[in-house]
Amino acid sequence: MPTESVTTGSAAPGSATAGAAAPDAAAGGPVPPAVRAVDLRKTYRGRGEPVEAVRGLNLTVPRGDFFGLLGPNGAGKSTTIGMLTTLVRPTGGRAEVLGHDVTAAPVEVKRRIGVVSQGGTLDRDLTVAENLEFRGRYFGMPARAARRRAGELLERFDLAGRRDAMPHQLSGGQLRRVMICRALVHRPEMLFLDEPTAGLDPQTRLNLWDLLRELHADGHTLLLTTHYLEEAEALCRHLAVIDRGEVLACDTVDGLKAAVDAETVVTVTYDGPVPELSGIRARRGVDRVEQTGGGVRVFTRDADGLLGELVALGAAAGATVTDASQQRPSLETVFLTLTGREYRE
């Protein structure tokens, strides 16, 4: 099993460490991180060839973080969440959540986490309030305390008026909020959210973002998987990009943009004919050059001095630049640089 390294600050691409464990002032030692996975593996075996869903994944999530997992379809995100939440048994490696081994001590892990899955998993035969109360009883809360806790959460998430509704009577946004309420009933230290805003309209998604920010501000550690890059950039402190069951890079959003060799897009518009661009195509770092209506768009990994060269080429050809822009690498370009552009099923 490989040795796990823990570093302070931002991690380099390929590393899966977002920060170091915080010191435990009372005990005089380090507090375990929220998540520590070392060489974590999951292989599904059936009638056909074995499928390696997760292949030696290494990941560290600090306590108190808002952490995002990004990856294309089939990258291993949901399987990773399944193993960390004890729903999927690893076939190799080791994972700890809040200091407890997910295989050796699954009950201890479950007591400390809340899980919001992709699909609607409420009990369809119970009302909204009953779904929350039953979850509290499942975690050992007395009936009166469970009812009180359910009422508190429904008030906080603006669902008090739907307490007697059945799950099929809820809108998509209401359903997702009830699922978050249910995950919070037993006051977990950490929340796992597997694509919590998938299929929601933009207004509902933005409102849910605000709720998640509030939970993080309250001190919860959140681990989120999402296909929405703007969601990851808006919410998460740290991100790990995974593909084919492995971590490709892990850092802050700005750290990923700075460290990954992603493209900058330089666009200029001329008031005359577009000049000869063979020299630009041969320039170091240029991946491709596209001509637009009256201008040019250059995709490059080395933008230093490029805009000046395009202005000079235009002047030599008797054309003046009327508009120019330089778009720095976005999270989308980082993601595509790491995972590729091919379609995924």
Short mmCIF file of C-alpha atoms in Angstrom, two decimals:
data_model
loop_
_atom_site.label_atom_id
_atom_site.label_comp_id
_atom_site.label_asym_id
_atom_site.label_seq_id
_atom_site.Cartn_x
_atom_site.Cartn_y
_atom_site.Cartn_z
CA MET A 1 0.00 0.00 0.00
CA PRO A 2 1.47 3.41 -0.89
CA THR A 3 2.42 5.86 1.80
CA GLU A 4 0.01 8.78 2.13
CA SER A 5 1.52 12.23 2.29
CA VAL A 6 -0.13 15.10 4.12
CA THR A 7 0.97 18.62 3.33
CA THR A 8 -0.12 22.04 4.40
CA GLY A 9 -1.56 24.50 1.94
CA SER A 10 -2.45 23.75 -1.66
CA ALA A 11 -1.62 20.42 -3.18
CA ALA A 12 0.05 19.94 -6.50
CA PRO A 13 -1.84 18.32 -9.37
CA GLY A 14 -1.94 14.57 -8.93
CA SER A 15 -1.91 14.89 -5.17
CA ALA A 16 -5.16 14.36 -3.35
CA THR A 17 -4.47 16.31 -0.19
CA ALA A 18 -6.36 19.54 0.36
CA GLY A 19 -4.75 20.44 3.66
CA ALA A 20 -3.25 19.16 6.89
CA ALA A 21 -5.07 17.83 9.92
CA ALA A 22 -5.85 20.49 12.51
CA PRO A 23 -4.07 20.25 15.86
CA ASP A 24 -6.05 18.93 18.82
CA ALA A 25 -5.27 21.41 21.55
CA ALA A 26 -6.89 19.29 24.27
CA ALA A 27 -5.18 16.02 23.41
CA GLY A 28 -1.96 17.54 22.15
CA GLY A 29 -2.11 15.60 18.89
CA PRO A 30 -3.60 15.96 15.43
CA VAL A 31 -7.31 15.54 14.82
CA PRO A 32 -7.98 13.01 12.04
CA PRO A 33 -9.19 14.63 8.83
CA ALA A 34 -12.81 14.32 7.79
CA VAL A 35 -11.83 11.83 5.08
CA ARG A 36 -8.64 9.88 4.52
CA ALA A 37 -8.57 7.33 1.71
CA VAL A 38 -5.39 5.46 0.84
CA ASP A 39 -5.14 3.25 -2.24
CA LEU A 40 -8.92 2.82 -2.14
CA ARG A 41 -10.24 0.34 -4.70
CA LYS A 42 -13.52 -1.13 -5.88
CA THR A 43 -13.86 -3.83 -8.53
CA TYR A 44 -17.29 -5.05 -9.55
CA ARG A 45 -17.37 -8.69 -10.62
CA GLY A 46 -20.21 -10.29 -12.53
CA ARG A 47 -20.69 -12.58 -15.47
CA GLY A 48 -18.55 -10.45 -17.78
CA GLU A 49 -15.15 -8.86 -17.32
CA PRO A 50 -14.43 -7.28 -13.91
CA VAL A 51 -15.03 -3.52 -13.82
CA GLU A 52 -12.50 -1.44 -11.88
CA ALA A 53 -14.66 1.48 -10.77
CA VAL A 54 -12.08 2.92 -8.36
CA ARG A 55 -8.37 2.21 -8.86
CA GLY A 56 -6.09 3.15 -6.00
CA LEU A 57 -7.74 6.45 -5.07
CA ASN A 58 -5.93 8.63 -2.51
CA LEU A 59 -7.85 11.49 -0.92
CA THR A 60 -7.69 13.68 2.17
CA VAL A 61 -10.47 16.10 3.12
CA PRO A 62 -9.84 18.45 6.07
CA ARG A 63 -12.49 18.92 8.72
CA GLY A 64 -14.64 21.97 8.16
CA ASP A 65 -13.99 21.98 4.42
CA PHE A 66 -16.48 22.34 1.57
CA PHE A 67 -14.96 19.79 -0.78
CA GLY A 68 -16.02 18.96 -4.33
CA LEU A 69 -15.52 15.80 -6.41
CA LEU A 70 -15.60 16.42 -10.16
CA GLY A 71 -15.41 13.89 -12.94
CA PRO A 72 -17.14 12.75 -16.14
CA ASN A 73 -19.71 9.97 -16.24
CA GLY A 74 -18.18 6.71 -15.05
CA ALA A 75 -15.28 8.44 -13.31
CA GLY A 76 -15.96 6.66 -10.01
CA LYS A 77 -17.51 9.54 -8.05
CA SER A 78 -20.63 7.74 -6.86
CA THR A 79 -18.71 4.55 -6.07
CA THR A 80 -16.25 6.59 -4.01
CA ILE A 81 -19.11 8.25 -2.11
CA GLY A 82 -20.67 4.80 -1.62
CA MET A 83 -17.50 3.46 -0.02
CA LEU A 84 -16.99 6.51 2.19
CA THR A 85 -20.58 6.27 3.45
CA THR A 86 -20.32 2.47 4.07
CA LEU A 87 -22.91 1.60 1.40
CA VAL A 88 -20.30 0.00 -0.89
CA ARG A 89 -17.65 -2.32 0.50
CA PRO A 90 -14.12 -1.61 -0.81
CA THR A 91 -12.18 -4.41 -2.46
CA GLY A 92 -8.84 -2.87 -1.52
CA GLY A 93 -7.13 -0.05 0.29
CA ARG A 94 -8.36 1.80 3.34
CA ALA A 95 -10.73 4.67 4.07
CA GLU A 96 -11.46 6.52 7.28
CA VAL A 97 -14.22 9.06 7.87
CA LEU A 98 -13.91 11.29 10.94
CA GLY A 99 -11.28 8.92 12.28
CA HIS A 100 -13.26 5.68 11.87
CA ASP A 101 -12.54 2.93 9.37
CA VAL A 102 -15.45 2.51 6.95
CA THR A 103 -15.01 -1.27 6.85
CA ALA A 104 -14.06 -2.05 10.45
CA ALA A 105 -16.38 0.48 12.13
CA PRO A 106 -19.26 1.27 9.75
CA VAL A 107 -21.73 1.99 12.57
CA GLU A 108 -19.44 4.64 14.04
CA VAL A 109 -19.17 6.26 10.60
CA LYS A 110 -22.95 6.23 10.06
CA ARG A 111 -23.56 7.89 13.41
CA ARG A 112 -21.45 10.86 12.39
CA ILE A 113 -22.48 11.48 8.78
CA GLY A 114 -25.54 12.48 6.80
CA VAL A 115 -26.07 11.38 3.20
CA VAL A 116 -28.12 13.03 0.45
CA SER A 117 -28.20 10.68 -2.53
CA GLN A 118 -28.96 11.44 -6.18
CA GLY A 119 -32.46 9.96 -6.30
CA GLY A 120 -35.52 10.60 -4.17
CA THR A 121 -35.17 8.08 -1.34
CA LEU A 122 -37.89 9.28 1.02
CA ASP A 123 -40.37 6.69 2.27
CA ARG A 124 -43.35 7.19 -0.04
CA ASP A 125 -45.83 5.94 2.59
CA LEU A 126 -44.83 8.53 5.19
CA THR A 127 -45.48 12.26 5.34
CA VAL A 128 -42.61 14.74 5.20
CA ALA A 129 -42.60 15.12 8.99
CA GLU A 130 -42.82 11.38 9.54
CA ASN A 131 -39.83 10.78 7.26
CA LEU A 132 -37.76 13.03 9.50
CA GLU A 133 -39.15 11.69 12.77
CA PHE A 134 -38.54 8.07 11.79
CA ARG A 135 -34.95 8.92 10.87
CA GLY A 136 -34.45 10.44 14.31
CA ARG A 137 -35.88 7.34 15.99
CA TYR A 138 -33.60 5.17 13.88
CA PHE A 139 -30.68 7.04 15.44
CA GLY A 140 -31.99 6.49 18.96
CA MET A 141 -33.77 9.78 19.59
CA PRO A 142 -36.86 9.66 21.86
CA ALA A 143 -40.14 10.27 20.05
CA ARG A 144 -40.67 13.75 21.49
CA ALA A 145 -37.10 14.83 20.66
CA ALA A 146 -37.42 13.47 17.13
CA ARG A 147 -40.67 15.40 16.55
CA ARG A 148 -39.12 18.58 17.93
CA ARG A 149 -36.02 18.19 15.77
CA ALA A 150 -38.15 17.54 12.67
CA GLY A 151 -40.14 20.70 13.35
CA GLU A 152 -36.97 22.77 13.79
CA LEU A 153 -35.56 21.60 10.48
CA LEU A 154 -38.79 22.08 8.55
CA GLU A 155 -39.01 25.66 9.85
CA ARG A 156 -35.41 26.41 8.98
CA PHE A 157 -35.73 25.05 5.44
CA ASP A 158 -39.07 26.79 4.83
CA LEU A 159 -40.98 23.50 4.70
CA ALA A 160 -43.26 23.81 7.72
CA GLY A 161 -46.27 24.22 5.45
CA ARG A 162 -45.49 20.88 3.78
CA ARG A 163 -45.03 18.79 6.93
CA ASP A 164 -48.16 16.70 6.24
CA ALA A 165 -47.52 16.35 2.48
CA MET A 166 -46.60 13.02 0.93
CA PRO A 167 -43.32 12.82 -1.04
CA HIS A 168 -45.13 12.58 -4.40
CA GLN A 169 -46.80 15.93 -3.67
CA LEU A 170 -43.49 17.81 -3.44
CA SER A 171 -41.72 19.81 -6.14
CA GLY A 172 -38.17 18.83 -7.07
CA GLY A 173 -36.67 21.57 -4.93
CA GLN A 174 -38.87 20.73 -1.95
CA LEU A 175 -37.97 17.06 -2.25
CA ARG A 176 -34.26 17.85 -2.21
CA ARG A 177 -34.63 20.13 0.80
CA VAL A 178 -36.54 17.44 2.70
CA MET A 179 -33.76 14.97 1.94
CA ILE A 180 -31.20 17.41 3.35
CA CYS A 181 -33.40 17.88 6.44
CA ARG A 182 -33.58 14.11 6.90
CA ALA A 183 -29.79 13.85 6.64
CA LEU A 184 -29.44 16.49 9.37
CA VAL A 185 -31.91 15.04 11.89
CA HIS A 186 -29.26 13.31 14.02
CA ARG A 187 -26.90 16.33 13.91
CA PRO A 188 -24.08 14.76 11.87
CA GLU A 189 -20.61 16.26 11.72
CA MET A 190 -20.33 15.74 7.97
CA LEU A 191 -22.66 15.73 4.98
CA PHE A 192 -22.16 13.77 1.76
CA LEU A 193 -24.18 15.18 -1.16
CA ASP A 194 -24.23 13.24 -4.42
CA GLU A 195 -25.31 15.65 -7.18
CA PRO A 196 -27.89 17.36 -4.94
CA THR A 197 -29.03 19.93 -7.53
CA ALA A 198 -29.30 17.65 -10.59
CA GLY A 199 -32.46 18.36 -12.55
CA LEU A 200 -33.42 21.49 -10.61
CA ASP A 201 -34.32 24.78 -12.27
CA PRO A 202 -31.81 27.66 -11.93
CA GLN A 203 -33.76 29.55 -9.24
CA THR A 204 -34.16 26.45 -7.08
CA ARG A 205 -30.51 25.54 -7.56
CA LEU A 206 -29.34 28.99 -6.41
CA ASN A 207 -31.58 28.82 -3.34
CA LEU A 208 -30.17 25.41 -2.49
CA TRP A 209 -26.66 26.81 -2.84
CA ASP A 210 -27.49 29.36 -0.15
CA LEU A 211 -28.70 26.59 2.16
CA LEU A 212 -25.51 24.61 1.66
CA ARG A 213 -23.41 27.71 2.37
CA GLU A 214 -25.34 28.17 5.63
CA LEU A 215 -24.65 24.58 6.64
CA HIS A 216 -20.96 25.05 5.95
CA ALA A 217 -20.92 28.29 7.93
CA ASP A 218 -22.52 26.38 10.82
CA GLY A 219 -19.42 24.18 10.97
CA HIS A 220 -20.44 21.15 8.91
CA THR A 221 -17.91 19.47 6.66
CA LEU A 222 -19.49 19.01 3.23
CA LEU A 223 -18.39 16.70 0.43
CA LEU A 224 -20.22 17.32 -2.83
CA THR A 225 -20.22 15.58 -6.19
CA THR A 226 -21.56 17.56 -9.12
CA HIS A 227 -21.53 17.80 -12.90
CA TYR A 228 -22.07 21.56 -12.73
CA LEU A 229 -18.66 23.23 -12.86
CA GLU A 230 -20.09 26.63 -11.94
CA GLU A 231 -21.61 25.00 -8.85
CA ALA A 232 -18.27 23.57 -7.78
CA GLU A 233 -16.54 26.91 -8.35
CA ALA A 234 -19.22 28.84 -6.45
CA LEU A 235 -19.38 26.55 -3.40
CA CYS A 236 -16.23 24.53 -2.86
CA ARG A 237 -13.01 25.48 -1.11
CA HIS A 238 -11.14 22.53 -2.56
CA LEU A 239 -11.76 20.30 -5.55
CA ALA A 240 -10.53 16.90 -6.66
CA VAL A 241 -10.87 15.94 -10.31
CA ILE A 242 -11.18 12.19 -10.71
CA ASP A 243 -11.40 10.02 -13.80
CA ARG A 244 -11.27 6.28 -14.39
CA GLY A 245 -11.21 5.73 -10.65
CA GLU A 246 -8.16 7.86 -9.87
CA VAL A 247 -7.51 11.39 -8.60
CA LEU A 248 -5.97 13.50 -11.36
CA ALA A 249 -5.59 16.74 -9.42
CA CYS A 250 -6.60 18.22 -6.08
CA ASP A 251 -6.34 21.85 -5.01
CA THR A 252 -8.29 25.07 -4.60
CA VAL A 253 -10.04 26.34 -7.73
CA ASP A 254 -7.36 29.00 -8.23
CA GLY A 255 -4.63 26.46 -7.52
CA LEU A 256 -5.97 24.10 -10.18
CA LYS A 257 -6.15 26.90 -12.73
CA ALA A 258 -2.59 27.97 -11.98
CA ALA A 259 -1.06 24.49 -11.87
CA VAL A 260 -2.81 22.71 -14.73
CA ASP A 261 -1.44 23.48 -18.18
CA ALA A 262 -4.80 24.72 -19.51
CA GLU A 263 -5.49 26.95 -22.47
CA THR A 264 -5.86 30.72 -22.53
CA VAL A 265 -8.09 32.01 -25.35
CA VAL A 266 -6.94 35.21 -27.09
CA THR A 267 -9.45 36.79 -29.48
CA VAL A 268 -8.90 39.82 -31.75
CA THR A 269 -11.06 41.52 -34.39
CA TYR A 270 -9.57 43.50 -37.31
CA ASP A 271 -11.07 46.30 -39.41
CA GLY A 272 -9.54 44.79 -42.52
CA PRO A 273 -8.43 41.44 -43.92
CA VAL A 274 -7.19 38.88 -41.40
CA PRO A 275 -3.38 38.67 -41.73
CA GLU A 276 -1.35 35.56 -42.50
CA LEU A 277 -1.27 33.44 -39.34
CA SER A 278 1.20 30.65 -40.12
CA GLY A 279 3.70 32.14 -37.69
CA ILE A 280 1.06 32.18 -34.93
CA ARG A 281 0.14 28.54 -35.62
CA ALA A 282 3.80 27.58 -35.24
CA ARG A 283 4.21 29.60 -32.04
CA ARG A 284 5.18 27.75 -28.88
CA GLY A 285 2.18 26.67 -26.81
CA VAL A 286 -0.47 27.31 -29.49
CA ASP A 287 -2.90 24.41 -29.78
CA ARG A 288 -5.16 25.75 -32.49
CA VAL A 289 -6.14 28.91 -34.37
CA GLU A 290 -9.69 29.65 -35.50
CA GLN A 291 -10.71 32.43 -37.88
CA THR A 292 -13.91 34.24 -36.95
CA GLY A 293 -15.87 36.86 -38.87
CA GLY A 294 -13.21 39.52 -39.31
CA GLY A 295 -10.94 38.19 -36.62
CA VAL A 296 -9.05 35.30 -35.07
CA ARG A 297 -9.26 33.18 -31.92
CA VAL A 298 -6.06 31.56 -30.61
CA PHE A 299 -5.99 28.76 -28.02
CA THR A 300 -2.63 28.71 -26.29
CA ARG A 301 -0.83 27.50 -23.19
CA ASP A 302 1.66 30.37 -23.39
CA ALA A 303 -0.10 33.71 -23.93
CA ASP A 304 2.82 35.98 -23.05
CA GLY A 305 3.26 38.54 -25.83
CA LEU A 306 0.68 36.90 -28.10
CA LEU A 307 -1.73 39.84 -28.18
CA GLY A 308 1.08 42.18 -29.18
CA GLU A 309 2.09 39.86 -32.01
CA LEU A 310 -1.47 39.77 -33.34
CA VAL A 311 -1.66 43.57 -33.26
CA ALA A 312 1.68 43.83 -35.08
CA LEU A 313 0.61 41.29 -37.74
CA GLY A 314 -2.55 43.25 -38.38
CA ALA A 315 -0.65 46.54 -38.70
CA ALA A 316 1.79 44.97 -41.16
CA ALA A 317 -1.17 43.87 -43.28
CA GLY A 318 -2.80 47.29 -43.11
CA ALA A 319 -5.48 46.29 -40.56
CA THR A 320 -6.12 47.74 -37.12
CA VAL A 321 -7.35 45.73 -34.14
CA THR A 322 -10.80 47.02 -33.18
CA ASP A 323 -11.47 44.61 -30.33
CA ALA A 324 -9.35 42.26 -28.26
CA SER A 325 -9.87 39.96 -25.27
CA GLN A 326 -7.85 37.40 -23.33
CA GLN A 327 -9.76 34.74 -21.43
CA ARG A 328 -7.75 33.04 -18.73
CA PRO A 329 -8.22 29.31 -18.07
CA SER A 330 -11.61 28.54 -16.55
CA LEU A 331 -12.53 25.56 -14.40
CA GLU A 332 -14.09 24.10 -17.54
CA THR A 333 -10.80 24.29 -19.46
CA VAL A 334 -8.99 22.75 -16.48
CA PHE A 335 -11.54 19.94 -16.34
CA LEU A 336 -11.31 19.22 -20.08
CA THR A 337 -7.51 19.40 -20.00
CA LEU A 338 -7.43 16.73 -17.30
CA THR A 339 -10.21 14.42 -18.49
CA GLY A 340 -10.28 14.93 -22.27
CA ARG A 341 -13.12 15.88 -24.60
CA GLU A 342 -14.46 12.51 -25.72
CA TYR A 343 -18.08 11.59 -25.05
CA ARG A 344 -18.78 9.47 -21.97
CA GLU A 345 -21.72 7.12 -21.60
#
